[in-house]
Short mmCIF file of C-alpha atoms in Angstrom, two decimals:
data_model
loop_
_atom_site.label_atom_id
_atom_site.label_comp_id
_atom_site.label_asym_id
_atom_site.label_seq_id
_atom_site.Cartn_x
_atom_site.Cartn_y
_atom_site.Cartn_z
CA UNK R 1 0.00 0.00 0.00
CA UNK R 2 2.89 2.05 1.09
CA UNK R 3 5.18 1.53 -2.31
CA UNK R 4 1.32 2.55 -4.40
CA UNK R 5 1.09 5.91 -2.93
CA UNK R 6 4.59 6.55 -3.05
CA UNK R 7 4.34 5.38 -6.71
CA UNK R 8 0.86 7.84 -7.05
CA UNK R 9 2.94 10.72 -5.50
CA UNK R 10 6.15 10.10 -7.81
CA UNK R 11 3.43 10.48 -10.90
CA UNK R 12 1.59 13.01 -10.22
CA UNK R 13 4.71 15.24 -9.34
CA UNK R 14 6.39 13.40 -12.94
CA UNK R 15 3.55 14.87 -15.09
CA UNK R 16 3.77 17.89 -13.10
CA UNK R 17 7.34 18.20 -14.19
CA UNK R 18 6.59 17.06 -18.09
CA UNK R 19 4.26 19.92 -18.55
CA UNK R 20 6.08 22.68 -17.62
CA UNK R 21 9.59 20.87 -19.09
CA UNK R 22 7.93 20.86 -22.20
CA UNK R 23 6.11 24.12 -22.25
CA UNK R 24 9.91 26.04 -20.83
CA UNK R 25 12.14 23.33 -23.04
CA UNK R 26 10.92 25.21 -26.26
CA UNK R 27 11.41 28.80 -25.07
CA UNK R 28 14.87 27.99 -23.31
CA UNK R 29 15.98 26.48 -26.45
CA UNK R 30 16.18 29.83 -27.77
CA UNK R 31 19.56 31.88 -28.44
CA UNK R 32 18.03 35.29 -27.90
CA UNK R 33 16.05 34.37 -24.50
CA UNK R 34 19.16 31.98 -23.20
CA UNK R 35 21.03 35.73 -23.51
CA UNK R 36 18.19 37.71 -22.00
CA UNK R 37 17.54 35.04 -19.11
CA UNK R 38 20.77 33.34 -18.29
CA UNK R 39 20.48 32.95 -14.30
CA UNK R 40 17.13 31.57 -15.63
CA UNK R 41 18.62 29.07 -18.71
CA UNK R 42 20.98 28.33 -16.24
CA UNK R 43 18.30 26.73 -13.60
CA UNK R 44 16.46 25.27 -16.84
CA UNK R 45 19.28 23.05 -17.89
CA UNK R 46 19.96 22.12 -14.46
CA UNK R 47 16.49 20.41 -14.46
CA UNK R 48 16.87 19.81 -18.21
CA UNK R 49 19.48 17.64 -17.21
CA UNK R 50 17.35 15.67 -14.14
CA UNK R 51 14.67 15.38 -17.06
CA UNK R 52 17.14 13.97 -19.66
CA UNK R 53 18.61 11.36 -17.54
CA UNK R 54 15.53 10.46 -16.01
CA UNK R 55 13.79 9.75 -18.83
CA UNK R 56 17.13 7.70 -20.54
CA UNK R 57 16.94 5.86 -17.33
CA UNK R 58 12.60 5.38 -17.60
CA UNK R 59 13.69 4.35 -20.99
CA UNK R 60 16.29 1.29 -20.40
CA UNK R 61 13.88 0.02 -17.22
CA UNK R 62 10.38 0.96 -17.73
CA UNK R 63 9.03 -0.76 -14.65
CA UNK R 64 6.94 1.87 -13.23
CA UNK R 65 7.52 0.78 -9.59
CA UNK R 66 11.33 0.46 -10.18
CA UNK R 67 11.14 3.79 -11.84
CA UNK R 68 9.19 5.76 -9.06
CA UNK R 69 10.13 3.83 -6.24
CA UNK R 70 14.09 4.60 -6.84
CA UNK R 71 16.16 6.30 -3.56
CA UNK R 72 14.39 9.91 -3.21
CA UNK R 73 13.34 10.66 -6.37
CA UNK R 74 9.81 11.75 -5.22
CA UNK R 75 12.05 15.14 -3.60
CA UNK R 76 13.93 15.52 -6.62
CA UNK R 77 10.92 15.95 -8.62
CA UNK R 78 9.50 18.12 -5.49
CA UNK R 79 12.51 20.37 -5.67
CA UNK R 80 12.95 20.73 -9.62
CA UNK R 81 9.14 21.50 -9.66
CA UNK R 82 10.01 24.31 -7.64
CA UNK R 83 12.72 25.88 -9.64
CA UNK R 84 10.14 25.61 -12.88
CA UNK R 85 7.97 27.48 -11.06
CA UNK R 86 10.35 29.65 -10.22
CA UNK R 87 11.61 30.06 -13.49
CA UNK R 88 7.96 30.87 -14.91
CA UNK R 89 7.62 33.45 -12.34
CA UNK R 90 10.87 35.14 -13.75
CA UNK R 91 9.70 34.29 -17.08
CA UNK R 92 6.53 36.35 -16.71
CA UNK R 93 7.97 38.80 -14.77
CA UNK R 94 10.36 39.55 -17.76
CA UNK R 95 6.79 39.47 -20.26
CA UNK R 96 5.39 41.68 -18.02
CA UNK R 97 8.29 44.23 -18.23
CA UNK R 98 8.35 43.79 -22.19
CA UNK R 99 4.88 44.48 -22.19
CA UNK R 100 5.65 47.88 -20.09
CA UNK R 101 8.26 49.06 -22.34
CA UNK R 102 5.68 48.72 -25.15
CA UNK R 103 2.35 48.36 -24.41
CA UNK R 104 0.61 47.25 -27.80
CA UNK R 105 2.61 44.15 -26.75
CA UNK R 106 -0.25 43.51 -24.11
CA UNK R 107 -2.04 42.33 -27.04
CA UNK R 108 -0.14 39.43 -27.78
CA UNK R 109 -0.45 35.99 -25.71
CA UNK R 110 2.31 35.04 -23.91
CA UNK R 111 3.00 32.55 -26.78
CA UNK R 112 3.10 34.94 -29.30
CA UNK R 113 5.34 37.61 -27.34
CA UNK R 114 7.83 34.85 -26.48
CA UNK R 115 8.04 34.38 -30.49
CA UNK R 116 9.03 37.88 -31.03
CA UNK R 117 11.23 38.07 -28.53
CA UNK R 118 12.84 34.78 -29.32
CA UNK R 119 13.80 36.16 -32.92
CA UNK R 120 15.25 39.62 -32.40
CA UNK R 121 18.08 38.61 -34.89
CA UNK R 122 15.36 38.81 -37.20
CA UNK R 123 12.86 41.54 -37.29
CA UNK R 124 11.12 39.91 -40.06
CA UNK R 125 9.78 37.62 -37.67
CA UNK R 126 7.80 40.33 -36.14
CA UNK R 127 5.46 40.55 -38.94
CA UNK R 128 3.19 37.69 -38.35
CA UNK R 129 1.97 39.53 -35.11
CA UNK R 130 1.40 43.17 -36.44
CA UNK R 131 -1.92 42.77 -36.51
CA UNK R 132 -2.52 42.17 -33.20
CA UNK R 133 -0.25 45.27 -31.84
CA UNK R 134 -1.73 47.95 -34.73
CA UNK R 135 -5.27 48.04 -35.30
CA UNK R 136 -5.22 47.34 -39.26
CA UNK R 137 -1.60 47.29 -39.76
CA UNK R 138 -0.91 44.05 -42.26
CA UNK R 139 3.02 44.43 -42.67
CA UNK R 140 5.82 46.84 -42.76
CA UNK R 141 7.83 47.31 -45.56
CA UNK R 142 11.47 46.45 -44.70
CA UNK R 143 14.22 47.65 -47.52
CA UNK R 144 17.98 46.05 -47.36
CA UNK R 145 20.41 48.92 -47.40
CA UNK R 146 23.95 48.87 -47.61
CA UNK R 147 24.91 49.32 -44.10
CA UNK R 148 21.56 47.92 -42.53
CA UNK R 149 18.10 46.78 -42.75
CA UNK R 150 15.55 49.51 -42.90
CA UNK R 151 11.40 49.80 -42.46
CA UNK R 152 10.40 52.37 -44.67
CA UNK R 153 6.50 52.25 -44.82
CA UNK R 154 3.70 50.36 -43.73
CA UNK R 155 0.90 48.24 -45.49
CA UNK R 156 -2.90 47.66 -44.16
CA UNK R 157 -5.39 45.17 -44.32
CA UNK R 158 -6.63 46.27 -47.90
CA UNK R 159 -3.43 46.74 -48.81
CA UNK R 160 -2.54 50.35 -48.84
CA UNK R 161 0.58 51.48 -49.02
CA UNK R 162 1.77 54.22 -46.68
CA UNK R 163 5.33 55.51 -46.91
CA UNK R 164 7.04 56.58 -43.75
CA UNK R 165 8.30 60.30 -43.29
CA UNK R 166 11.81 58.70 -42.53
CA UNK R 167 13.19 55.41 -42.19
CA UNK R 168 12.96 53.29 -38.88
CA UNK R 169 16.21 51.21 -38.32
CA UNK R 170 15.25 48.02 -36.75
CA UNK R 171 17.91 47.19 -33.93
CA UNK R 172 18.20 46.65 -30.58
CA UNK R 173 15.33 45.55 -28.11
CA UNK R 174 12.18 44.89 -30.98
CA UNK R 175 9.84 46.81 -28.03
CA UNK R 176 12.29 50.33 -28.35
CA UNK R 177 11.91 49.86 -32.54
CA UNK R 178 8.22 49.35 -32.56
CA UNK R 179 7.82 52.38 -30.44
CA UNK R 180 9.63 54.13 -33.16
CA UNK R 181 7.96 52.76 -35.87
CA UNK R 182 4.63 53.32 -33.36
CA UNK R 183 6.03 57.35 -33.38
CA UNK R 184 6.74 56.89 -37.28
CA UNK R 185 3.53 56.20 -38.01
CA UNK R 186 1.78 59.13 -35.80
CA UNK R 187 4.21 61.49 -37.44
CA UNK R 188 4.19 60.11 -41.11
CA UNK R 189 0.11 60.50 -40.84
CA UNK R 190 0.19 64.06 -39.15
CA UNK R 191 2.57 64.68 -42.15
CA UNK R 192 -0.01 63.72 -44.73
#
């Protein structure tokens, strides 16, 4: 009776662990967020690591009582459950101060924002959200110059083209160049 709870325990805390493994394993997979979050990456692969071997191990022996009745593996899975959520909470805590900087981005799902944010080595990337942060805004026109990529105008839904006033550069943090290209557009309309 004693080894079925334990086992019951050791599974609910496993599946506990494979959901948010496999919803933090995608976003910590990522160049750009590994750089943005290292103390957090860091305490990912640490857990990434427990998960890794765990499962190799599951994988050899797939007794489920030899599995979940091994020497203290119930508080192993108690403590890395606690770093994920730990991790989350810095996770959203870092949305939530993306979202701050730019606040169109509180349009986006957490999903979605985590995409963007993921790809800032490639602006192009933030195009498949645009509609979401600018109320009929379909795609900005990006030119390759010489020296560096450029967003020169904007497109809507029925395809209109507008032409900005001047050129947005689109470096850095992608929540500092949308605000420009936000400012871009005020201005480039007032200029109309």
């Amino acid at each position: 009776d004693r080894r079925l709870r334990l086992v019951q325990d050791v599974i609910d805390e496993w599946l506990i662990c494979q959901k948010q493994w496999m919803y933090l394993e995608n976003i910590f997979s990522a160049p750009d967020i590994q750089k943005q979050l290292p103390r957090e990456t860091t305490k990912f692969q640490g857990v990434d690591r427990f998960w890794r071997e765990l499962m190799l191990r599951t994988n050899k022996n797939p007794s489920v009582i030899e599995a979940c009745v091994s020497e203290g593996l119930l508080d192993k899975f108690k403590r890395n459950n606690k770093v994920l959520e730990e991790i989350k909470k810095s996770l959203d805590e870092y949305l939530e101060s993306k979202r701050l900087a730019f606040a169109r981005f509180y349009f986006l799902a957490d999903d979605e924002l985590l995409e963007i944010l993921s790809q800032t080595r490639n602006p192009r990337k933030v195009q498949d959200h645009l509609r979401k942060c600018f109320d009929n805004m379909d795609k900005i026109i990006f030119e390759e110059g010489k020296e560096a990529l450029t967003v020169t105008g904007m497109i809507s839904g029925e395809k209109e083209t507008v032409d900005f006033s001047q050129v947005v550069v689109p470096e850095g943090n992608v929540e500092h160049w949308l605000t420009k290209i936000e400012e871009m557009m005020k201005t480039t309309l007032y200029d109309w």
